[in-house]
Coordinates of C-alpha atoms in Angstrom, one line a residue:
X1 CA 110.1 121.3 93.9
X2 CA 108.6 124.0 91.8
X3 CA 110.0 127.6 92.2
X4 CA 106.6 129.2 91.6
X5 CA 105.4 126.9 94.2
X6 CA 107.7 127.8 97.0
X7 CA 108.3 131.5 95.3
X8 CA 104.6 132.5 95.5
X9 CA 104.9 131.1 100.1
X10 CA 102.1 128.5 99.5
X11 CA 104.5 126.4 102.2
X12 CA 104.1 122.8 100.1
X13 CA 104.7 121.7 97.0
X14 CA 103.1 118.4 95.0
X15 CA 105.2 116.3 97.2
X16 CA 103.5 117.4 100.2
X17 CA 106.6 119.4 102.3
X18 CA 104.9 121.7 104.3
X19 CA 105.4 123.8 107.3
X20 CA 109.2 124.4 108.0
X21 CA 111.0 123.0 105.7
X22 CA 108.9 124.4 102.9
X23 CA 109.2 127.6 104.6
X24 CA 112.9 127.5 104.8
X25 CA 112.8 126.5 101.0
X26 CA 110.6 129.6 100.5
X27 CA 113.0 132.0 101.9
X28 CA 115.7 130.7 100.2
X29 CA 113.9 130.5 97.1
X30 CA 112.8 134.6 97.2
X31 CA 116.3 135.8 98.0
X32 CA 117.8 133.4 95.0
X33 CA 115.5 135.1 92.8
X34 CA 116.3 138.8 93.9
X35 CA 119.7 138.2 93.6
X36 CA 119.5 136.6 90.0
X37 CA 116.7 139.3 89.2
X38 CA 119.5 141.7 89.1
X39 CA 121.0 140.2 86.5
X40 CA 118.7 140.5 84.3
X41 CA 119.1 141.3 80.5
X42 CA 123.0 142.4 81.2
X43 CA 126.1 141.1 79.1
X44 CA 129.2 139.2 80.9
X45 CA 131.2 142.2 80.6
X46 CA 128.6 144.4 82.9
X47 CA 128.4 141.0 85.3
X48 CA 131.9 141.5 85.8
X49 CA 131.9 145.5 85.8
X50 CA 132.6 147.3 89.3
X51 CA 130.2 150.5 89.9
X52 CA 130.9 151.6 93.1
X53 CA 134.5 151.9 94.9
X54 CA 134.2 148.0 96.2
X55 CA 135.9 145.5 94.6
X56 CA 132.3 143.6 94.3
X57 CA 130.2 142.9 90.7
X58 CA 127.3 141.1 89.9
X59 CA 128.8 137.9 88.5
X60 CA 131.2 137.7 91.5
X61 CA 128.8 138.2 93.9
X62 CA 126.4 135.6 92.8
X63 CA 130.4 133.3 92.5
X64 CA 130.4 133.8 96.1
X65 CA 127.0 133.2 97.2
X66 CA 127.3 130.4 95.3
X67 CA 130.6 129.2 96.7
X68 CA 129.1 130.1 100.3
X69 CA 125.8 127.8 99.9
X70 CA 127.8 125.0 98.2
X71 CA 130.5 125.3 101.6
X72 CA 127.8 125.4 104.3
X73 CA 125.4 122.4 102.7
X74 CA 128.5 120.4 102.7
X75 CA 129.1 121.6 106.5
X76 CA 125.4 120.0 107.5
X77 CA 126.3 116.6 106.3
X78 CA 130.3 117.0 106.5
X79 CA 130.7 119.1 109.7
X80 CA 133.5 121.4 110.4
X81 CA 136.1 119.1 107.9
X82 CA 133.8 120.5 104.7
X83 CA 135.1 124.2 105.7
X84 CA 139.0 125.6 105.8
X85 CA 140.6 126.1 109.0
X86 CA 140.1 130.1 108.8
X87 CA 142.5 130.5 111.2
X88 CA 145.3 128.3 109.0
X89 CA 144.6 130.1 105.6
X90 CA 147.6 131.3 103.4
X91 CA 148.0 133.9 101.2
X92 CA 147.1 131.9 98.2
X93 CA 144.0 131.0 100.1
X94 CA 143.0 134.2 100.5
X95 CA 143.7 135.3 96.9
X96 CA 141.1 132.9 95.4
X97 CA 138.5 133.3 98.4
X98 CA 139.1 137.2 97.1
X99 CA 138.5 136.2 93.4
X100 CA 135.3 134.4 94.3
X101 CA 134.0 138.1 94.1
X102 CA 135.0 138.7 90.8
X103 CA 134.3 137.9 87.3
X104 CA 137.5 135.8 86.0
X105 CA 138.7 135.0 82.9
X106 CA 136.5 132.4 81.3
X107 CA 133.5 133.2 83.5
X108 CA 130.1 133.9 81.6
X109 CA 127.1 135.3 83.0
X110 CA 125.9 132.1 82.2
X111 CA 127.9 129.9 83.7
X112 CA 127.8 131.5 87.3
X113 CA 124.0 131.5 86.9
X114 CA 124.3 127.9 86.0
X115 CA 126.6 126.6 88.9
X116 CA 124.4 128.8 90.9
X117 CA 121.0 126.8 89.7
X118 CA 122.5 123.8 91.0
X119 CA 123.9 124.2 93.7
X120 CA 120.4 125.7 94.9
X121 CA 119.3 122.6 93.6
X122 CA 121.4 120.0 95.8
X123 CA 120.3 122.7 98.8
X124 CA 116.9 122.2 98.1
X125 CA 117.2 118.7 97.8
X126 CA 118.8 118.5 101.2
X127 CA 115.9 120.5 103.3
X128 CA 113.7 118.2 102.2
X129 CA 115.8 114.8 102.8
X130 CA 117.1 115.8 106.1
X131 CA 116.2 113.3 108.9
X132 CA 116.4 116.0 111.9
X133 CA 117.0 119.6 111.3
X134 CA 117.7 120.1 114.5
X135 CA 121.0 118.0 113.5
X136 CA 124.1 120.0 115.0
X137 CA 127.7 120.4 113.8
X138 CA 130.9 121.8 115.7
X139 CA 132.0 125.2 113.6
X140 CA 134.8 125.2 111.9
X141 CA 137.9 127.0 113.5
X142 CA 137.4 130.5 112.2
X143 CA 138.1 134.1 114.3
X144 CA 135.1 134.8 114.3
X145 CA 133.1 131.5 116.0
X146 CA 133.8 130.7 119.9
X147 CA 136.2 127.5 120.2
X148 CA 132.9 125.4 120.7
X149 CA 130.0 126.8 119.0
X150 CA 127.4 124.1 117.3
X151 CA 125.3 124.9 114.7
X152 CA 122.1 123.2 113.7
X153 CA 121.3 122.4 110.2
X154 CA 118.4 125.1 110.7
X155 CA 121.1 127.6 111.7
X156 CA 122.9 126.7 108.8
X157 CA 120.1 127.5 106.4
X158 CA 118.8 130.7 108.4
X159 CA 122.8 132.1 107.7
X160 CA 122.7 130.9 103.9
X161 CA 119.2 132.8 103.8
X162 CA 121.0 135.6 105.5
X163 CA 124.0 135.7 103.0
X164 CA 121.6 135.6 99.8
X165 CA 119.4 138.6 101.2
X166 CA 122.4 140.5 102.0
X167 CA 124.4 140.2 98.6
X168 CA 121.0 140.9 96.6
X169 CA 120.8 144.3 98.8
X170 CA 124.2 144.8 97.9
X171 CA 123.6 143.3 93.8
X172 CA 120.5 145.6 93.7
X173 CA 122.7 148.7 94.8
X174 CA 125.4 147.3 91.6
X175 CA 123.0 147.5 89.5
X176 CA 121.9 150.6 90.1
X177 CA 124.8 151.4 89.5
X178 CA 125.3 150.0 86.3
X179 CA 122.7 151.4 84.4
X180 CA 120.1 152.3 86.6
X181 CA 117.7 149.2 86.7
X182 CA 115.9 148.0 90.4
X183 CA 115.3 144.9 91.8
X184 CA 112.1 146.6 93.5
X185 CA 110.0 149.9 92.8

């Protein structure tokens, strides 16, 4: 599917996905690119660098959107066994669901964008091969869900879309940050 394509809302592409699910793939595609958009032109040390008195950067948030997506894709086709038990999480867990949000050792700019790019991919691919995305899952046990909450594949794709606008606001405010480049105006 092309990126102009679903970038500029025409709602198809040359294979002929219209109506939702090219609109879903729209949404998804325009808050992809405002969150890479604020990357732009910067080196893997300022991906990494902290601006503001959160523990968040660039690279790491794109990591965790990344990580996110990858988690709840997996829950559409998977269900609840693709995601931890929230409520059954360790320290250890923790620690690495923290470093998500950071650049580690060994990351590159690069690289994050890369696993990003294809895991956007396989999402793409999915909205468009879905039988029924009216398709519903038991959550996974987590705090924050009621014991037997069902989400539809739809859902699913409205939250990812959620999660990408909201770390681009926040990526947008980083960069700004950082040396005073905007996503927008």
């Amino acid at each position: 599917m092309s990126e102009n394509t679903i970038a500029n809302g025409t709602g198809a592409d040359a294979a002929g996905l219209a109506g939702e699910r090219a609109d879903l793939l729209a949404l998804l595609a325009k808050g992809r690119h405002f969150l890479r958009f604020t990357t732009r032109d910067l080196t893997d040390e300022q991906a990494g660098r902290r601006t503001t008195a959160s523990e968040l950067c660039l690279g790491g948030l794109i990591k965790h959107v990344t990580s996110c997506e990858k988690g709840w894709t997996e829950f559409i086709v998977d269900g609840p066994s693709a995601m931890p038990d929230f409520s059954a999480m360790t320290e250890e867990d923790f620690q690495r669901r923290a470093d998500e949000f950071q650049m580690q050792p060994g990351d590159t700019l690069a690289g994050v964008l890369a696993d990003y790019e294809e895991v956007a991919r396989r999402t793409d691919e999915l909205v468009a091969s879905l039988p029924d995305l009216g398709a519903t899952q038991p959550l996974p046990k987590a705090p924050w869900f009621e014991g037997d909450a069902r989400w539809s594949a739809r859902m699913v794709l409205m939250h990812i879309a959620g999660e990408t606008f909201q770390h681009a606001g926040h990526a947008d405010i980083i960069r700004e940050a950082l040396d005073g480049a905007k996503s927008m105006g």
